[in-house]
Amino acid sequence: MGSFPFFLPFAELEVGQHLYWQLGGLRIHGQVFMTSWIVIGALLALVVAGTKKMERDPRGVQNLLEFLWDYIRDLARTQIGEKVYRDWMPFIGTLFLFIFVSNWGGALVPWRLIHLPSGELGAPTADINTTVALALLVSLSYFYAGLSNKGLRYFEYYVHPTPIMLPFKIVEDFTKPLSLSFRLFGNILADELVVAVLVFLVPLVLPVPVMFLGLFTSAIQALIFATLAAYYIGEAVEEHH
Amino acid sequence: MTSLFLFGATEGGLFDFDATLPLMAVQVVLLTFILNALFFKPVGRVVEEREGYITTSRAEAKQKLAEVQRLESELKDQLKAARQAAQKVITDAEQDSEKLYKEALALATAEANASRESARREIDSQRDSALTQLKEEAEQLGNLIVDRLLAAK
């Protein structure tokens, strides 16, 4: 990019470069963990501030937390069902909040102004490792939910309604995490790339609507991920008759 | 500066899987437990307590309203009964006094009639006895006259 006549500090594209940290014999992406800690810190700060002094007549941050709680409860209850939604509400809620705050953090905070030796800060969900980790957790969760609720009868689901469905259901177990992780990863990374390319080409005005679109996409993606996770768990615990 | 490593990059790239994946998974699981303890449980408790409070308050209010309506209708009934009782007492008293008046009147009339009747009867008997006496005296006198006249002959 240095060959271009103009140069802006936040208009660089560094895709696929990572800040590597060595942790014993393991290599991890430092920039992902740095932003994820900021996201987790923001979430915990909000939660601690809101639950510090809770009253029957809610005031201040408690209102926001109760709204979020209600929203997540409705989401979990409609997808998982009345019987077991309570067990999975924290997981679904954590997925939603973590992804939502990550996405919006990536879209709203000008991370690029902080210079790293390699790679750049951004939404943790724009890294394939994060989204695959979340998707695999969802896979484990729905297997666990199905097995713990129905025991070995869970596998009836694979031949329901007819045994012809067996290969499709098995393929589904692989496509579910794949589609979950790639949908989130692709959307968030694409949004960051589109904004970065537009900022690089036309630094003023034009990127703003795309940034708003990015905020919209970010919220939708968090909702989609949480809803699908809840739906898969609900599908696993559902009783066939 | 800019490198668009995609598939097959030896160092870095978009699809660079490493220990970030399991560590991020562990981190999210930990976050789930922390948020469950700090957020979902306490907020759920408060919200459900409030829902319970509202439900019981509403039920209590409904119960109280029903009680009030029951008492009100009971009181209305009582008031109606009392009015009727009062009306009855008034009518009874009127009837009683009417009856008493009539009785007293009848008694007085009867007494007056009786005393008049007895007075007349007495008058009649006295007149009769007086007439009888007169008759007797007249007869005696007549006899005496007859005797005298016969004796003088």
PDB file of N, CA and C in Angstrom, chain A residues 148-239:
ATOM      1  N   SER A 148     -28.306 -35.985  27.955  1.00  0.00           N
ATOM      2  CA  SER A 148     -28.654 -35.885  29.377  1.00  0.00           C
ATOM      3  C   SER A 148     -30.161 -35.870  29.564  1.00  0.00           C
ATOM      4  N   ASN A 149     -30.918 -35.413  28.549  1.00  0.00           N
ATOM      5  CA  ASN A 149     -32.368 -35.373  28.710  1.00  0.00           C
ATOM      6  C   ASN A 149     -33.036 -36.677  28.324  1.00  0.00           C
ATOM      7  N   LYS A 150     -32.486 -37.334  27.273  1.00  0.00           N
ATOM      8  CA  LYS A 150     -33.202 -38.495  26.765  1.00  0.00           C
ATOM      9  C   LYS A 150     -32.358 -39.752  26.816  1.00  0.00           C
ATOM     10  N   GLY A 151     -31.101 -39.656  27.283  1.00  0.00           N
ATOM     11  CA  GLY A 151     -30.237 -40.832  27.300  1.00  0.00           C
ATOM     12  C   GLY A 151     -29.980 -41.305  25.883  1.00  0.00           C
ATOM     13  N   LEU A 152     -29.894 -42.619  25.702  1.00  0.00           N
ATOM     14  CA  LEU A 152     -29.571 -43.138  24.375  1.00  0.00           C
ATOM     15  C   LEU A 152     -30.731 -42.969  23.401  1.00  0.00           C
ATOM     16  N   ARG A 153     -31.932 -42.682  23.947  1.00  0.00           N
ATOM     17  CA  ARG A 153     -33.053 -42.424  23.056  1.00  0.00           C
ATOM     18  C   ARG A 153     -32.811 -41.195  22.196  1.00  0.00           C
ATOM     19  N   TYR A 154     -31.781 -40.414  22.546  1.00  0.00           N
ATOM     20  CA  TYR A 154     -31.450 -39.241  21.732  1.00  0.00           C
ATOM     21  C   TYR A 154     -31.205 -39.650  20.291  1.00  0.00           C
ATOM     22  N   PHE A 155     -30.611 -40.853  20.102  1.00  0.00           N
ATOM     23  CA  PHE A 155     -30.231 -41.256  18.748  1.00  0.00           C
ATOM     24  C   PHE A 155     -31.429 -41.655  17.908  1.00  0.00           C
ATOM     25  N   GLU A 156     -32.610 -41.779  18.550  1.00  0.00           N
ATOM     26  CA  GLU A 156     -33.825 -41.951  17.752  1.00  0.00           C
ATOM     27  C   GLU A 156     -34.003 -40.791  16.783  1.00  0.00           C
ATOM     28  N   TYR A 157     -33.505 -39.624  17.210  1.00  0.00           N
ATOM     29  CA  TYR A 157     -33.621 -38.419  16.393  1.00  0.00           C
ATOM     30  C   TYR A 157     -33.019 -38.636  15.008  1.00  0.00           C
ATOM     31  N   TYR A 158     -31.982 -39.499  14.929  1.00  0.00           N
ATOM     32  CA  TYR A 158     -31.301 -39.700  13.648  1.00  0.00           C
ATOM     33  C   TYR A 158     -32.132 -40.504  12.676  1.00  0.00           C
ATOM     34  N   VAL A 159     -33.073 -41.300  13.197  1.00  0.00           N
ATOM     35  CA  VAL A 159     -33.892 -42.100  12.286  1.00  0.00           C
ATOM     36  C   VAL A 159     -35.339 -41.621  12.342  1.00  0.00           C
ATOM     37  N   HIS A 160     -35.495 -40.370  12.673  1.00  0.00           N
ATOM     38  CA  HIS A 160     -36.838 -39.821  12.772  1.00  0.00           C
ATOM     39  C   HIS A 160     -37.089 -38.882  11.595  1.00  0.00           C
ATOM     40  N   PRO A 161     -38.139 -38.950  10.829  1.00  0.00           N
ATOM     41  CA  PRO A 161     -39.241 -39.916  10.975  1.00  0.00           C
ATOM     42  C   PRO A 161     -38.950 -41.251  10.298  1.00  0.00           C
ATOM     43  N   THR A 162     -37.967 -41.315   9.374  1.00  0.00           N
ATOM     44  CA  THR A 162     -37.658 -42.620   8.750  1.00  0.00           C
ATOM     45  C   THR A 162     -36.149 -42.822   8.768  1.00  0.00           C
ATOM     46  N   PRO A 163     -35.691 -44.085   8.709  1.00  0.00           N
ATOM     47  CA  PRO A 163     -34.238 -44.338   8.709  1.00  0.00           C
ATOM     48  C   PRO A 163     -33.524 -43.761   7.496  1.00  0.00           C
ATOM     49  N   ILE A 164     -34.299 -43.392   6.467  1.00  0.00           N
ATOM     50  CA  ILE A 164     -33.657 -42.797   5.287  1.00  0.00           C
ATOM     51  C   ILE A 164     -32.945 -41.502   5.663  1.00  0.00           C
ATOM     52  N   MET A 165     -33.443 -40.875   6.748  1.00  0.00           N
ATOM     53  CA  MET A 165     -32.881 -39.588   7.151  1.00  0.00           C
ATOM     54  C   MET A 165     -31.497 -39.723   7.769  1.00  0.00           C
ATOM     55  N   LEU A 166     -31.087 -40.953   8.121  1.00  0.00           N
ATOM     56  CA  LEU A 166     -29.855 -41.144   8.887  1.00  0.00           C
ATOM     57  C   LEU A 166     -28.630 -40.441   8.287  1.00  0.00           C
ATOM     58  N   PRO A 167     -28.318 -40.666   6.996  1.00  0.00           N
ATOM     59  CA  PRO A 167     -27.124 -39.976   6.468  1.00  0.00           C
ATOM     60  C   PRO A 167     -27.248 -38.459   6.512  1.00  0.00           C
ATOM     61  N   PHE A 168     -28.450 -37.954   6.268  1.00  0.00           N
ATOM     62  CA  PHE A 168     -28.612 -36.492   6.274  1.00  0.00           C
ATOM     63  C   PHE A 168     -28.399 -35.929   7.666  1.00  0.00           C
ATOM     64  N   LYS A 169     -28.939 -36.663   8.657  1.00  0.00           N
ATOM     65  CA  LYS A 169     -28.803 -36.181  10.034  1.00  0.00           C
ATOM     66  C   LYS A 169     -27.343 -36.222  10.480  1.00  0.00           C
ATOM     67  N   ILE A 170     -26.618 -37.229  10.010  1.00  0.00           N
ATOM     68  CA  ILE A 170     -25.201 -37.303  10.382  1.00  0.00           C
ATOM     69  C   ILE A 170     -24.437 -36.155   9.729  1.00  0.00           C
ATOM     70  N   VAL A 171     -24.746 -35.903   8.445  1.00  0.00           N
ATOM     71  CA  VAL A 171     -24.086 -34.787   7.768  1.00  0.00           C
ATOM     72  C   VAL A 171     -24.414 -33.471   8.475  1.00  0.00           C
ATOM     73  N   GLU A 172     -25.660 -33.371   8.956  1.00  0.00           N
ATOM     74  CA  GLU A 172     -26.070 -32.147   9.651  1.00  0.00           C
ATOM     75  C   GLU A 172     -25.167 -31.840  10.836  1.00  0.00           C
ATOM     76  N   ASP A 173     -24.746 -32.895  11.564  1.00  0.00           N
ATOM     77  CA  ASP A 173     -23.901 -32.664  12.734  1.00  0.00           C
ATOM     78  C   ASP A 173     -22.591 -31.985  12.354  1.00  0.00           C
ATOM     79  N   PHE A 174     -22.162 -32.179  11.088  1.00  0.00           N
ATOM     80  CA  PHE A 174     -20.948 -31.481  10.653  1.00  0.00           C
ATOM     81  C   PHE A 174     -21.260 -30.123  10.055  1.00  0.00           C
ATOM     82  N   THR A 175     -22.397 -30.036   9.354  1.00  0.00           N
ATOM     83  CA  THR A 175     -22.693 -28.761   8.696  1.00  0.00           C
ATOM     84  C   THR A 175     -23.149 -27.708   9.699  1.00  0.00           C
ATOM     85  N   LYS A 176     -23.761 -28.152  10.829  1.00  0.00           N
ATOM     86  CA  LYS A 176     -24.227 -27.164  11.805  1.00  0.00           C
ATOM     87  C   LYS A 176     -23.081 -26.305  12.331  1.00  0.00           C
ATOM     88  N   PRO A 177     -22.017 -26.885  12.909  1.00  0.00           N
ATOM     89  CA  PRO A 177     -20.922 -26.016  13.386  1.00  0.00           C
ATOM     90  C   PRO A 177     -20.237 -25.280  12.254  1.00  0.00           C
ATOM     91  N   LEU A 178     -20.141 -25.943  11.090  1.00  0.00           N
ATOM     92  CA  LEU A 178     -19.481 -25.313   9.950  1.00  0.00           C
ATOM     93  C   LEU A 178     -20.229 -24.044   9.540  1.00  0.00           C
ATOM     94  N   SER A 179     -21.539 -24.180   9.378  1.00  0.00           N
ATOM     95  CA  SER A 179     -22.306 -23.011   8.916  1.00  0.00           C
ATOM     96  C   SER A 179     -22.344 -21.940  10.009  1.00  0.00           C
ATOM     97  N   LEU A 180     -22.494 -22.366  11.270  1.00  0.00           N
ATOM     98  CA  LEU A 180     -22.505 -21.392  12.369  1.00  0.00           C
ATOM     99  C   LEU A 180     -21.230 -20.571  12.373  1.00  0.00           C
ATOM    100  N   SER A 181     -20.074 -21.271  12.327  1.00  0.00           N
ATOM    101  CA  SER A 181     -18.811 -20.553  12.472  1.00  0.00           C
ATOM    102  C   SER A 181     -18.513 -19.703  11.249  1.00  0.00           C
ATOM    103  N   PHE A 182     -18.779 -20.254  10.059  1.00  0.00           N
ATOM    104  CA  PHE A 182     -18.406 -19.491   8.860  1.00  0.00           C
ATOM    105  C   PHE A 182     -19.339 -18.329   8.605  1.00  0.00           C
ATOM    106  N   ARG A 183     -20.608 -18.483   9.008  1.00  0.00           N
ATOM    107  CA  ARG A 183     -21.545 -17.367   8.829  1.00  0.00           C
ATOM    108  C   ARG A 183     -21.085 -16.163   9.649  1.00  0.00           C
ATOM    109  N   LEU A 184     -20.794 -16.433  10.934  1.00  0.00           N
ATOM    110  CA  LEU A 184     -20.388 -15.339  11.815  1.00  0.00           C
ATOM    111  C   LEU A 184     -19.043 -14.747  11.355  1.00  0.00           C
ATOM    112  N   PHE A 185     -18.083 -15.649  11.129  1.00  0.00           N
ATOM    113  CA  PHE A 185     -16.751 -15.207  10.738  1.00  0.00           C
ATOM    114  C   PHE A 185     -16.807 -14.394   9.451  1.00  0.00           C
ATOM    115  N   GLY A 186     -17.519 -14.950   8.449  1.00  0.00           N
ATOM    116  CA  GLY A 186     -17.577 -14.298   7.148  1.00  0.00           C
ATOM    117  C   GLY A 186     -18.233 -12.931   7.213  1.00  0.00           C
ATOM    118  N   ASN A 187     -19.349 -12.857   7.931  1.00  0.00           N
ATOM    119  CA  ASN A 187     -20.056 -11.582   7.997  1.00  0.00           C
ATOM    120  C   ASN A 187     -19.231 -10.504   8.661  1.00  0.00           C
ATOM    121  N   ILE A 188     -18.621 -10.847   9.809  1.00  0.00           N
ATOM    122  CA  ILE A 188     -17.894  -9.823  10.562  1.00  0.00           C
ATOM    123  C   ILE A 188     -16.618  -9.430   9.833  1.00  0.00           C
ATOM    124  N   LEU A 189     -15.897 -10.421   9.306  1.00  0.00           N
ATOM    125  CA  LEU A 189     -14.669 -10.093   8.591  1.00  0.00           C
ATOM    126  C   LEU A 189     -14.988  -9.295   7.333  1.00  0.00           C
ATOM    127  N   ALA A 190     -16.031  -9.716   6.612  1.00  0.00           N
ATOM    128  CA  ALA A 190     -16.394  -9.013   5.386  1.00  0.00           C
ATOM    129  C   ALA A 190     -16.763  -7.568   5.686  1.00  0.00           C
ATOM    130  N   ASP A 191     -17.493  -7.385   6.788  1.00  0.00           N
ATOM    131  CA  ASP A 191     -17.878  -6.021   7.153  1.00  0.00           C
ATOM    132  C   ASP A 191     -16.646  -5.176   7.445  1.00  0.00           C
ATOM    133  N   GLU A 192     -15.709  -5.763   8.212  1.00  0.00           N
ATOM    134  CA  GLU A 192     -14.481  -5.011   8.515  1.00  0.00           C
ATOM    135  C   GLU A 192     -13.700  -4.704   7.242  1.00  0.00           C
ATOM    136  N   LEU A 193     -13.666  -5.678   6.331  1.00  0.00           N
ATOM    137  CA  LEU A 193     -12.921  -5.478   5.092  1.00  0.00           C
ATOM    138  C   LEU A 193     -13.567  -4.414   4.226  1.00  0.00           C
ATOM    139  N   VAL A 194     -14.896  -4.477   4.126  1.00  0.00           N
ATOM    140  CA  VAL A 194     -15.594  -3.492   3.282  1.00  0.00           C
ATOM    141  C   VAL A 194     -15.329  -2.083   3.814  1.00  0.00           C
ATOM    142  N   VAL A 195     -15.448  -1.926   5.148  1.00  0.00           N
ATOM    143  CA  VAL A 195     -15.201  -0.602   5.724  1.00  0.00           C
ATOM    144  C   VAL A 195     -13.750  -0.187   5.480  1.00  0.00           C
ATOM    145  N   ALA A 196     -12.823  -1.129   5.664  1.00  0.00           N
ATOM    146  CA  ALA A 196     -11.412  -0.792   5.500  1.00  0.00           C
ATOM    147  C   ALA A 196     -11.104  -0.399   4.049  1.00  0.00           C
ATOM    148  N   VAL A 197     -11.659  -1.165   3.102  1.00  0.00           N
ATOM    149  CA  VAL A 197     -11.395  -0.867   1.687  1.00  0.00           C
ATOM    150  C   VAL A 197     -11.994   0.483   1.318  1.00  0.00           C
ATOM    151  N   LEU A 198     -13.239   0.742   1.820  1.00  0.00           N
ATOM    152  CA  LEU A 198     -13.885   2.016   1.492  1.00  0.00           C
ATOM    153  C   LEU A 198     -13.111   3.183   2.106  1.00  0.00           C
ATOM    154  N   VAL A 199     -12.661   2.996   3.351  1.00  0.00           N
ATOM    155  CA  VAL A 199     -11.878   4.061   3.998  1.00  0.00           C
ATOM    156  C   VAL A 199     -10.589   4.297   3.217  1.00  0.00           C
ATOM    157  N   PHE A 200     -10.043   3.213   2.718  1.00  0.00           N
ATOM    158  CA  PHE A 200      -8.800   3.318   1.948  1.00  0.00           C
ATOM    159  C   PHE A 200      -9.030   4.066   0.642  1.00  0.00           C
ATOM    160  N   LEU A 201     -10.159   3.801  -0.018  1.00  0.00           N
ATOM    161  CA  LEU A 201     -10.428   4.418  -1.313  1.00  0.00           C
ATOM    162  C   LEU A 201     -11.004   5.825  -1.151  1.00  0.00           C
ATOM    163  N   VAL A 202     -12.055   5.957  -0.360  1.00  0.00           N
ATOM    164  CA  VAL A 202     -12.715   7.252  -0.161  1.00  0.00           C
ATOM    165  C   VAL A 202     -12.765   7.510   1.340  1.00  0.00           C
ATOM    166  N   PRO A 203     -11.829   8.217   1.886  1.00  0.00           N
ATOM    167  CA  PRO A 203     -11.735   8.305   3.346  1.00  0.00           C
ATOM    168  C   PRO A 203     -12.910   9.017   3.999  1.00  0.00           C
ATOM    169  N   LEU A 204     -13.660   9.835   3.254  1.00  0.00           N
ATOM    170  CA  LEU A 204     -14.691  10.649   3.896  1.00  0.00           C
ATOM    171  C   LEU A 204     -16.103  10.206   3.476  1.00  0.00           C
ATOM    172  N   VAL A 205     -17.032  10.381   4.369  1.00  0.00           N
ATOM    173  CA  VAL A 205     -18.478  10.271   4.137  1.00  0.00           C
ATOM    174  C   VAL A 205     -18.925   8.878   3.669  1.00  0.00           C
ATOM    175  N   LEU A 206     -18.381   8.400   2.558  1.00  0.00           N
ATOM    176  CA  LEU A 206     -18.905   7.176   1.963  1.00  0.00           C
ATOM    177  C   LEU A 206     -18.881   5.979   2.914  1.00  0.00           C
ATOM    178  N   PRO A 207     -17.845   5.787   3.730  1.00  0.00           N
ATOM    179  CA  PRO A 207     -17.868   4.600   4.609  1.00  0.00           C
ATOM    180  C   PRO A 207     -18.952   4.651   5.685  1.00  0.00           C
ATOM    181  N   VAL A 208     -19.506   5.837   5.976  1.00  0.00           N
ATOM    182  CA  VAL A 208     -20.411   5.953   7.127  1.00  0.00           C
ATOM    183  C   VAL A 208     -21.663   5.077   6.986  1.00  0.00           C
ATOM    184  N   PRO A 209     -22.396   5.145   5.826  1.00  0.00           N
ATOM    185  CA  PRO A 209     -23.553   4.245   5.721  1.00  0.00           C
ATOM    186  C   PRO A 209     -23.169   2.787   5.821  1.00  0.00           C
ATOM    187  N   VAL A 210     -21.991   2.432   5.254  1.00  0.00           N
ATOM    188  CA  VAL A 210     -21.554   1.039   5.332  1.00  0.00           C
ATOM    189  C   VAL A 210     -21.279   0.667   6.790  1.00  0.00           C
ATOM    190  N   MET A 211     -20.769   1.656   7.568  1.00  0.00           N
ATOM    191  CA  MET A 211     -20.522   1.384   8.986  1.00  0.00           C
ATOM    192  C   MET A 211     -21.835   1.134   9.709  1.00  0.00           C
ATOM    193  N   PHE A 212     -22.864   1.913   9.363  1.00  0.00           N
ATOM    194  CA  PHE A 212     -24.178   1.681   9.989  1.00  0.00           C
ATOM    195  C   PHE A 212     -24.719   0.308   9.612  1.00  0.00           C
ATOM    196  N   LEU A 213     -24.544  -0.030   8.320  1.00  0.00           N
ATOM    197  CA  LEU A 213     -24.951  -1.359   7.876  1.00  0.00           C
ATOM    198  C   LEU A 213     -24.202  -2.419   8.674  1.00  0.00           C
ATOM    199  N   GLY A 214     -22.911  -2.131   8.967  1.00  0.00           N
ATOM    200  CA  GLY A 214     -22.091  -3.060   9.739  1.00  0.00           C
ATOM    201  C   GLY A 214     -22.661  -3.266  11.134  1.00  0.00           C
ATOM    202  N   LEU A 215     -23.102  -2.152  11.757  1.00  0.00           N
ATOM    203  CA  LEU A 215     -23.707  -2.272  13.095  1.00  0.00           C
ATOM    204  C   LEU A 215     -24.933  -3.167  13.037  1.00  0.00           C
ATOM    205  N   PHE A 216     -25.739  -2.958  11.988  1.00  0.00           N
ATOM    206  CA  PHE A 216     -26.954  -3.753  11.819  1.00  0.00           C
ATOM    207  C   PHE A 216     -26.590  -5.228  11.658  1.00  0.00           C
ATOM    208  N   THR A 217     -25.656  -5.500  10.733  1.00  0.00           N
ATOM    209  CA  THR A 217     -25.231  -6.878  10.502  1.00  0.00           C
ATOM    210  C   THR A 217     -24.708  -7.509  11.784  1.00  0.00           C
ATOM    211  N   SER A 218     -23.935  -6.733  12.545  1.00  0.00           N
ATOM    212  CA  SER A 218     -23.331  -7.273  13.764  1.00  0.00           C
ATOM    213  C   SER A 218     -24.400  -7.735  14.732  1.00  0.00           C
ATOM    214  N   ALA A 219     -25.415  -6.893  14.931  1.00  0.00           N
ATOM    215  CA  ALA A 219     -26.481  -7.249  15.861  1.00  0.00           C
ATOM    216  C   ALA A 219     -27.235  -8.469  15.359  1.00  0.00           C
ATOM    217  N   ILE A 220     -27.540  -8.468  14.035  1.00  0.00           N
ATOM    218  CA  ILE A 220     -28.290  -9.587  13.458  1.00  0.00           C
ATOM    219  C   ILE A 220     -27.508 -10.891  13.604  1.00  0.00           C
ATOM    220  N   GLN A 221     -26.192 -10.822  13.357  1.00  0.00           N
ATOM    221  CA  GLN A 221     -25.387 -12.044  13.435  1.00  0.00           C
ATOM    222  C   GLN A 221     -25.376 -12.607  14.850  1.00  0.00           C
ATOM    223  N   ALA A 222     -25.283 -11.716  15.845  1.00  0.00           N
ATOM    224  CA  ALA A 222     -25.311 -12.199  17.234  1.00  0.00           C
ATOM    225  C   ALA A 222     -26.636 -12.882  17.508  1.00  0.00           C
ATOM    226  N   LEU A 223     -27.719 -12.257  17.048  1.00  0.00           N
ATOM    227  CA  LEU A 223     -29.050 -12.830  17.271  1.00  0.00           C
ATOM    228  C   LEU A 223     -29.181 -14.176  16.565  1.00  0.00           C
ATOM    229  N   ILE A 224     -28.677 -14.229  15.310  1.00  0.00           N
ATOM    230  CA  ILE A 224     -28.788 -15.475  14.532  1.00  0.00           C
ATOM    231  C   ILE A 224     -28.024 -16.595  15.215  1.00  0.00           C
ATOM    232  N   PHE A 225     -26.800 -16.282  15.656  1.00  0.00           N
ATOM    233  CA  PHE A 225     -25.985 -17.320  16.289  1.00  0.00           C
ATOM    234  C   PHE A 225     -26.691 -17.851  17.539  1.00  0.00           C
ATOM    235  N   ALA A 226     -27.152 -16.938  18.384  1.00  0.00           N
ATOM    236  CA  ALA A 226     -27.786 -17.373  19.639  1.00  0.00           C
ATOM    237  C   ALA A 226     -29.071 -18.129  19.356  1.00  0.00           C
ATOM    238  N   THR A 227     -29.868 -17.631  18.383  1.00  0.00           N
ATOM    239  CA  THR A 227     -31.136 -18.291  18.072  1.00  0.00           C
ATOM    240  C   THR A 227     -30.893 -19.697  17.532  1.00  0.00           C
ATOM    241  N   LEU A 228     -29.906 -19.829  16.613  1.00  0.00           N
ATOM    242  CA  LEU A 228     -29.644 -21.153  16.043  1.00  0.00           C
ATOM    243  C   LEU A 228     -29.113 -22.098  17.103  1.00  0.00           C
ATOM    244  N   ALA A 229     -28.218 -21.595  17.977  1.00  0.00           N
ATOM    245  CA  ALA A 229     -27.710 -22.452  19.055  1.00  0.00           C
ATOM    246  C   ALA A 229     -28.876 -22.955  19.899  1.00  0.00           C
ATOM    247  N   ALA A 230     -29.776 -22.050  20.259  1.00  0.00           N
ATOM    248  CA  ALA A 230     -30.934 -22.441  21.069  1.00  0.00           C
ATOM    249  C   ALA A 230     -31.810 -23.418  20.291  1.00  0.00           C
ATOM    250  N   TYR A 231     -31.943 -23.178  18.980  1.00  0.00           N
ATOM    251  CA  TYR A 231     -32.793 -24.064  18.176  1.00  0.00           C
ATOM    252  C   TYR A 231     -32.211 -25.472  18.130  1.00  0.00           C
ATOM    253  N   TYR A 232     -30.861 -25.575  17.963  1.00  0.00           N
ATOM    254  CA  TYR A 232     -30.239 -26.907  17.910  1.00  0.00           C
ATOM    255  C   TYR A 232     -30.440 -27.621  19.233  1.00  0.00           C
ATOM    256  N   ILE A 233     -30.275 -26.903  20.350  1.00  0.00           N
ATOM    257  CA  ILE A 233     -30.464 -27.532  21.662  1.00  0.00           C
ATOM    258  C   ILE A 233     -31.920 -27.957  21.817  1.00  0.00           C
ATOM    259  N   GLY A 234     -32.840 -27.081  21.377  1.00  0.00           N
ATOM    260  CA  GLY A 234     -34.259 -27.417  21.472  1.00  0.00           C
ATOM    261  C   GLY A 234     -34.599 -28.634  20.636  1.00  0.00           C
ATOM    262  N   GLU A 235     -33.960 -28.741  19.443  1.00  0.00           N
ATOM    263  CA  GLU A 235     -34.190 -29.884  18.567  1.00  0.00           C
ATOM    264  C   GLU A 235     -33.700 -31.173  19.239  1.00  0.00           C
ATOM    265  N   ALA A 236     -32.589 -31.059  19.982  1.00  0.00           N
ATOM    266  CA  ALA A 236     -32.022 -32.261  20.620  1.00  0.00           C
ATOM    267  C   ALA A 236     -32.861 -32.720  21.807  1.00  0.00           C
ATOM    268  N   VAL A 237     -33.486 -31.790  22.535  1.00  0.00           N
ATOM    269  CA  VAL A 237     -34.234 -32.205  23.723  1.00  0.00           C
ATOM    270  C   VAL A 237     -35.717 -32.451  23.412  1.00  0.00           C
ATOM    271  N   GLU A 238     -36.114 -32.151  22.164  1.00  0.00           N
ATOM    272  CA  GLU A 238     -37.522 -32.299  21.811  1.00  0.00           C
ATOM    273  C   GLU A 238     -37.933 -33.768  21.863  1.00  0.00           C
ATOM    274  N   GLU A 239     -39.136 -34.046  22.392  1.00  0.00           N
ATOM    275  CA  GLU A 239     -39.624 -35.424  22.459  1.00  0.00           C
ATOM    276  C   GLU A 239     -40.406 -35.741  21.191  1.00  0.00           C
TER     277      GLU A 239
END
